[in-house]
Short mmCIF file of C-alpha atoms in Angstrom, two decimals:
data_model
loop_
_atom_site.label_atom_id
_atom_site.label_comp_id
_atom_site.label_asym_id
_atom_site.label_seq_id
_atom_site.Cartn_x
_atom_site.Cartn_y
_atom_site.Cartn_z
CA MET Y 323 0.00 0.00 0.00
CA LEU Y 324 0.94 3.62 -0.38
CA ILE Y 325 0.29 6.19 2.34
CA ALA Y 326 0.72 9.88 1.55
CA PHE Y 327 0.64 11.96 4.70
CA SER Y 328 1.57 15.28 6.18
CA VAL Y 329 2.13 16.14 9.82
CA THR Y 330 1.81 19.74 10.99
CA PRO Y 331 2.58 20.89 14.52
CA LEU Y 332 0.05 23.42 15.82
CA GLY Y 333 0.15 25.82 18.73
CA GLY Y 334 3.91 26.09 18.99
CA ASP Y 335 6.51 28.27 17.30
CA ASP Y 336 5.75 29.98 14.01
CA SER Y 337 8.37 27.89 12.21
CA VAL Y 338 7.37 24.25 11.83
CA GLY Y 339 10.31 23.19 9.65
CA ASP Y 340 12.41 21.64 12.40
CA LEU Y 341 9.60 19.42 13.66
CA VAL Y 342 8.52 18.44 10.15
CA ALA Y 343 12.14 17.49 9.45
CA GLU Y 344 12.09 15.22 12.51
CA ALA Y 345 8.95 13.50 11.20
CA VAL Y 346 10.61 12.98 7.80
CA ARG Y 347 13.70 11.62 9.57
CA VAL Y 348 11.49 8.94 11.19
CA VAL Y 349 10.19 7.95 7.76
CA ARG Y 350 13.62 7.81 6.16
CA GLU Y 351 15.06 5.77 9.01
CA SER Y 352 12.20 3.26 8.71
CA GLY Y 353 13.83 1.55 5.74
CA LEU Y 354 10.55 1.59 3.79
CA PRO Y 355 10.48 3.05 0.29
CA ASN Y 356 9.51 6.71 0.62
CA ARG Y 357 9.44 10.06 -1.14
CA THR Y 358 8.97 13.54 0.27
CA ASP Y 359 7.73 16.49 -1.76
CA ALA Y 360 6.54 19.98 -0.83
CA MET Y 361 3.15 18.77 0.39
CA PHE Y 362 3.35 15.11 1.49
CA THR Y 363 5.59 12.24 2.39
CA THR Y 364 4.62 8.95 0.74
CA ILE Y 365 5.59 5.57 2.18
CA GLU Y 366 5.16 2.12 0.64
CA GLY Y 367 4.75 -1.10 2.59
CA GLU Y 368 2.30 -3.34 4.37
CA TRP Y 369 -0.55 -1.78 6.35
CA ASP Y 370 0.82 -2.39 9.85
CA GLU Y 371 4.38 -1.30 9.07
CA VAL Y 372 3.34 1.85 7.20
CA MET Y 373 0.85 2.90 9.87
CA ALA Y 374 3.46 2.29 12.58
CA VAL Y 375 5.82 4.71 10.81
CA VAL Y 376 3.06 7.33 10.53
CA LYS Y 377 2.37 6.94 14.25
CA ARG Y 378 6.05 7.34 15.14
CA ALA Y 379 6.27 10.46 12.94
CA VAL Y 380 3.22 11.95 14.67
CA ASP Y 381 4.59 11.02 18.10
CA VAL Y 382 7.92 12.75 17.47
CA VAL Y 383 6.10 15.96 16.52
CA ALA Y 384 3.58 15.65 19.36
CA ALA Y 385 6.45 15.48 21.85
CA HIS Y 386 7.21 19.14 21.01
CA ALA Y 387 3.84 20.60 20.01
CA PRO Y 388 0.59 20.82 21.97
CA ARG Y 389 -1.44 19.80 18.92
CA VAL Y 390 -0.74 17.94 15.67
CA SER Y 391 -2.70 17.95 12.43
CA VAL Y 392 -2.40 14.85 10.22
CA VAL Y 393 -3.61 14.54 6.63
CA LEU Y 394 -3.51 11.01 5.24
CA LYS Y 395 -4.39 9.43 1.91
CA ALA Y 396 -4.04 5.69 1.28
CA ASP Y 397 -3.92 3.49 -1.82
CA VAL Y 398 -4.58 -0.04 -0.61
CA ARG Y 399 -3.72 -2.64 -3.25
CA PRO Y 400 -2.75 -6.00 -1.77
CA GLY Y 401 -0.03 -7.81 -3.67
CA VAL Y 402 1.24 -4.73 -5.51
CA THR Y 403 4.86 -3.80 -4.98
CA ASP Y 404 7.00 -0.94 -6.26
CA ALA Y 405 3.94 1.29 -6.66
CA LEU Y 406 5.88 4.30 -5.40
CA THR Y 407 8.03 4.41 -8.52
CA GLY Y 408 5.94 2.25 -10.84
CA LYS Y 409 2.99 4.62 -11.02
CA VAL Y 410 5.21 7.55 -11.97
CA ALA Y 411 7.14 5.46 -14.51
CA ARG Y 412 3.90 4.46 -16.27
CA ILE Y 413 2.81 8.11 -16.55
CA ASP Y 414 6.26 9.13 -17.81
CA ALA Y 415 6.09 6.37 -20.44
CA ARG Y 416 2.70 7.60 -21.66
CA LEU Y 417 3.96 11.16 -21.85
CA ALA Y 418 7.00 10.03 -23.84
CA GLU Y 419 4.70 8.36 -26.39
CA GLY Y 420 3.47 11.82 -27.32
#
């Protein structure tokens, strides 16, 4: 499955970059395939392992902020692997066809 999520600390300092970076660090250290862009971090894996990483990312932010907002989108497709790069590769191939 793919999980795209964002974690935003609320009620703390004006700058959220340091805490967001800590959440991304949790994801990257998980060992699961992942990608971070300007809006979301996407992780690929099995349900329990992906959700555990999301929880750890939220927990690391919650340890320093009185409130945390989480936005989550999931693509649940049992048996599919390499969706994180495969979906993009298929679109790129279609675009290359003209």
